[in-house]
Coordinates of C-alpha atoms in Angstrom, one line a residue:
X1 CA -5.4 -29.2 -17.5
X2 CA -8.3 -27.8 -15.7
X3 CA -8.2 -23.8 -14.2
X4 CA -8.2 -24.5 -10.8
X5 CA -7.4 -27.9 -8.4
X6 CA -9.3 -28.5 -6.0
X7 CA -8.2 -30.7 -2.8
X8 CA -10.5 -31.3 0.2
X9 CA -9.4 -31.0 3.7
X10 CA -12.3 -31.9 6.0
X11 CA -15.4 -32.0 5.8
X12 CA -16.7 -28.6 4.5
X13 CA -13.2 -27.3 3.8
X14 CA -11.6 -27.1 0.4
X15 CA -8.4 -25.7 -0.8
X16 CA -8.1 -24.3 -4.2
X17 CA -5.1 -23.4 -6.2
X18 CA -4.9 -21.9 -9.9
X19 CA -3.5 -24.1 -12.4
X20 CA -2.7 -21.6 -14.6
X21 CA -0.9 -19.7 -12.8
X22 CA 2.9 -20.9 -12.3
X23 CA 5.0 -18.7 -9.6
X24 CA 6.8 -19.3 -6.6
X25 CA 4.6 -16.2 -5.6
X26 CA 1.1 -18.5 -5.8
X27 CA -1.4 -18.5 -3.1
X28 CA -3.8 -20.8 -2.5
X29 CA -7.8 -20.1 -1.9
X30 CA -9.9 -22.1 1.1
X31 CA -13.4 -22.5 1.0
X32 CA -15.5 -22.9 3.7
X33 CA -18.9 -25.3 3.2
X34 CA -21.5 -25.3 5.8
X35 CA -25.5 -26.1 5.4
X36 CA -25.3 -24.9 1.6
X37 CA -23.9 -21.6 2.2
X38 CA -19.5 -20.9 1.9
X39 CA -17.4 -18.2 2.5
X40 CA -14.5 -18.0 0.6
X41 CA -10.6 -17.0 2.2
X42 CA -8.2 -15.1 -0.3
X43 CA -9.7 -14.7 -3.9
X44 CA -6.2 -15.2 -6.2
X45 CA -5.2 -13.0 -9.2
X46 CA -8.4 -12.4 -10.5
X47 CA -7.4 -13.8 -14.0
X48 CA -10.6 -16.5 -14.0
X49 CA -13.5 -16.2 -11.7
X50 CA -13.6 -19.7 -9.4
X51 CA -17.2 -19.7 -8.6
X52 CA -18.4 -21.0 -12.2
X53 CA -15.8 -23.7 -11.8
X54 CA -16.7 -25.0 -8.0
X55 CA -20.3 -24.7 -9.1
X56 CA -20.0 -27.1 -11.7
X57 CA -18.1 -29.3 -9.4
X58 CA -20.5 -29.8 -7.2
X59 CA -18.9 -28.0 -4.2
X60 CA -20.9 -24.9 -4.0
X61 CA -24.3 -24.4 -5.7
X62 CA -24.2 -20.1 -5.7
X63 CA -21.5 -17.6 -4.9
X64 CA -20.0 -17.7 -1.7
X65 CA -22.2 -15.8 0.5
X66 CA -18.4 -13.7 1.5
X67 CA -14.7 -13.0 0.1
X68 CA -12.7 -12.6 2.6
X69 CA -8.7 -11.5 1.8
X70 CA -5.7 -11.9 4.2
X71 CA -4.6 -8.6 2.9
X72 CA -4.0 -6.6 -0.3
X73 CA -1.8 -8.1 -2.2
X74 CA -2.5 -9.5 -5.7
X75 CA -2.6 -13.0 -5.1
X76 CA -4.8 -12.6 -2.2
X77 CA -7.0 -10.3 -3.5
X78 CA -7.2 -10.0 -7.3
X79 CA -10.2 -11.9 -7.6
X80 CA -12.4 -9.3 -5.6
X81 CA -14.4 -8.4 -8.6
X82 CA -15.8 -11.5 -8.8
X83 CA -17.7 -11.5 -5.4
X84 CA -20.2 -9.1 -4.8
X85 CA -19.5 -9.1 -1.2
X86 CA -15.5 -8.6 -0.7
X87 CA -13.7 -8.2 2.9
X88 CA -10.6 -6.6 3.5
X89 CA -9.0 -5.1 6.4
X90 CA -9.0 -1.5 6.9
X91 CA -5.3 -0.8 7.2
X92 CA -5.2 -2.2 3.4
X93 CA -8.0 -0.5 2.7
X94 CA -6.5 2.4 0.5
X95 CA -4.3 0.4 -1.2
X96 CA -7.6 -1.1 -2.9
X97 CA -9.4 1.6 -3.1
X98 CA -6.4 3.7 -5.1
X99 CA -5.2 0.9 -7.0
X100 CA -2.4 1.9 -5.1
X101 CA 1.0 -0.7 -7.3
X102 CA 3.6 -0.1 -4.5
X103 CA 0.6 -2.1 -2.2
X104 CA -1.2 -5.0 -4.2
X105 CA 2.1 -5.6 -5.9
X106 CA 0.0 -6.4 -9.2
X107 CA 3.4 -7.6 -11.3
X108 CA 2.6 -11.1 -13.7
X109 CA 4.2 -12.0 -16.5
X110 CA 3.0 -13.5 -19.4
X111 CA 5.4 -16.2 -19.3
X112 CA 4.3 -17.3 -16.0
X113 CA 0.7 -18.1 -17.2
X114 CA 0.2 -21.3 -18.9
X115 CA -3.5 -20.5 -20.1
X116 CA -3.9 -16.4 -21.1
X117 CA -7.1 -15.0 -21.2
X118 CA -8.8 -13.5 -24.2
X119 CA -7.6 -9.8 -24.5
X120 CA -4.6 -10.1 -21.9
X121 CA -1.9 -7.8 -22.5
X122 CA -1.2 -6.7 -19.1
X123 CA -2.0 -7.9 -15.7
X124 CA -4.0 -4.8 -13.4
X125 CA -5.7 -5.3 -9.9
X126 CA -8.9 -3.8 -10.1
X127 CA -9.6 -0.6 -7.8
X128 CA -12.5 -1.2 -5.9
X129 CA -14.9 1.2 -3.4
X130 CA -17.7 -0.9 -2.6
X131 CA -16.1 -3.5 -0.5
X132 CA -16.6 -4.0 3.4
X133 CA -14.1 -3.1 5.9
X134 CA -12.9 -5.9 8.5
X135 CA -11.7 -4.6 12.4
X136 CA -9.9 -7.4 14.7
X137 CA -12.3 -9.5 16.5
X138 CA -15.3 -9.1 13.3
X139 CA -17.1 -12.6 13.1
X140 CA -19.3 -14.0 10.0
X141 CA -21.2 -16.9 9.7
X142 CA -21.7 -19.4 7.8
X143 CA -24.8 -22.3 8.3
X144 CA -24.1 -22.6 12.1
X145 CA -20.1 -22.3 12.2
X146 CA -18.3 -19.2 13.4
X147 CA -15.1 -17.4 11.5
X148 CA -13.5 -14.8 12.9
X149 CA -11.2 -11.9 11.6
X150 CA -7.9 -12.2 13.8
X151 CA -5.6 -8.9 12.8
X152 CA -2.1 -10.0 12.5
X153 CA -0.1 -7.4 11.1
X154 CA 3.6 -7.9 10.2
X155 CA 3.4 -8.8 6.1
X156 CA 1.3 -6.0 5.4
X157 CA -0.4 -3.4 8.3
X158 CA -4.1 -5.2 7.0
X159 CA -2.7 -8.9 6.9
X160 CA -5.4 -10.8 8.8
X161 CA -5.6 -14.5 9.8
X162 CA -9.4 -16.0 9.6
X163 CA -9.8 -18.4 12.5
X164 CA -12.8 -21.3 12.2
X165 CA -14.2 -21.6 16.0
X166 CA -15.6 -24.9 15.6
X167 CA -13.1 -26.8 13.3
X168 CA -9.9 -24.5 15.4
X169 CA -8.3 -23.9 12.2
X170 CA -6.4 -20.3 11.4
X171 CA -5.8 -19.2 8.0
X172 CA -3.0 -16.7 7.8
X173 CA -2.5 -15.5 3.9
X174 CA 1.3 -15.0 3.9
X175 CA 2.0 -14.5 7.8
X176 CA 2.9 -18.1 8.2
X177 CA 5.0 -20.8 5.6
X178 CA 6.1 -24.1 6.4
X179 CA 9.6 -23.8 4.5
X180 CA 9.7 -20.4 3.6
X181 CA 11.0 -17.3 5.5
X182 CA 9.2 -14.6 7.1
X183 CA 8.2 -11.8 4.5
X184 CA 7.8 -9.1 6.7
X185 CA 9.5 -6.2 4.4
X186 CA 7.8 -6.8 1.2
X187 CA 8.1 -3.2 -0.9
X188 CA 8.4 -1.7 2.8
X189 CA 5.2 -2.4 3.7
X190 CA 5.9 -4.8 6.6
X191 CA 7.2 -4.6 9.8
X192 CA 9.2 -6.7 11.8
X193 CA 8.1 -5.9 15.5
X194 CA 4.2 -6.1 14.6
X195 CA 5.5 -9.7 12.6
X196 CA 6.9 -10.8 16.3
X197 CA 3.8 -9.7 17.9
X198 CA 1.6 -11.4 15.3
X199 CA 3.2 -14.3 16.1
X200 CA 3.1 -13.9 20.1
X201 CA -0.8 -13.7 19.0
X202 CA -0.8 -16.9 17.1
X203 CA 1.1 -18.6 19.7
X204 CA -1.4 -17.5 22.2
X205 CA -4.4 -19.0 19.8
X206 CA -2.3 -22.3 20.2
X207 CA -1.6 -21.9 23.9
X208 CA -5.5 -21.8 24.3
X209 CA -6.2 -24.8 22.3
X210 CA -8.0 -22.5 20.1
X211 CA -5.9 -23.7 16.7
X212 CA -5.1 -27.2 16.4

């Protein structure tokens, strides 16, 4: 079995999940592809780089020219150390910066891996200082399509959704699950009034024809 699977959407839009990692708990990665440059959305646990594999695939030829994470927690934004240039909103932005447990939730067990990397005894998430710092309404680009950084607080006070103007597609990180229930008091982080108000804001997107 290969590291990672990779399924594409649309045209210039990938999602990636990691094979070897076997949870209930597992996020998936999207990739953005326009003109030869990508941005990446949530990075996963961090436990193999992704850019080696979608480079030999074909799918990207360098390292995604951004890393952008829905918010702090593990599966989100493990893999920040792999990309030079790593978002993450500024509400989670401590939690990063102090390797802060009770935030990034950084908890795997061995038995939920089914390929352990050489030297793995325990999984850690990476403090990091050098990263950039995303406000509501930020937009980056990528050849000429337009995402922008859409603040949706509820899961976590950072948790952001990452909106693609041109292709009206919204990618929330763990705001939003088709048969799953709202996790909007995960270690006490969340809160369930900015959740309902996230959701008036996502509603609103809709409303507008702005996600499809």
């Amino acid at each position: 079995m290969e590291l990672f699977d990779v399924n594409q959407l649309s045209n210039g839009v990938y999602c990636i999940s990691e094979n070897y990692y076997q949870s209930w708990n597992k996020a998936k990665m999207y990739l953005f592809v326009s003109k030869n440059e990508s941005i990446i959305v949530d990075t996963g646990t961090g436990l193999y780089n992704p850019v080696p594999f979608l480079i030999s695939k074909g799918i990207i030829q360098s390292e995604p020219k951004a890393a952008i994470a829905t918010h702090v927690h593990y599966d989100h934004a493990g893999g920040h150390h792999f990309f030079q240039n790593f978002y993450l909103h500024s509400n989670d932005a401590q939690a990063l910066q102090t390797q802060d447990e009770l935030k990034s939730l950084p908890f795997i067990a061995k038995c939920e891996l089914t390929q352990i990397p050489p030297g793995f005894e325990k999984y850690e998430m990476k403090p990091r200082q050098d990263f950039k710092v995303l406000e509501d309404g930020m937009t980056l680009s990528i050849g000429n399509e337009t995402l922008e950084i859409i603040h949706l607080p509820g899961h976590t006070p950072g948790s952001i959704g990452v909106l693609h103007q041109e292709k009206k597609l919204l990618c929330t990180g763990d705001m939003l699950f088709s048969d799953f229930p709202m996790l909007d008091s995960i270690s006490g982080q969340g809160s369930q009034s900015d959740f309902e108000k996230s959701m008036e804001k996502i509603l609103k997107l809709i409303s507008e024809e702005k996600v499809r």
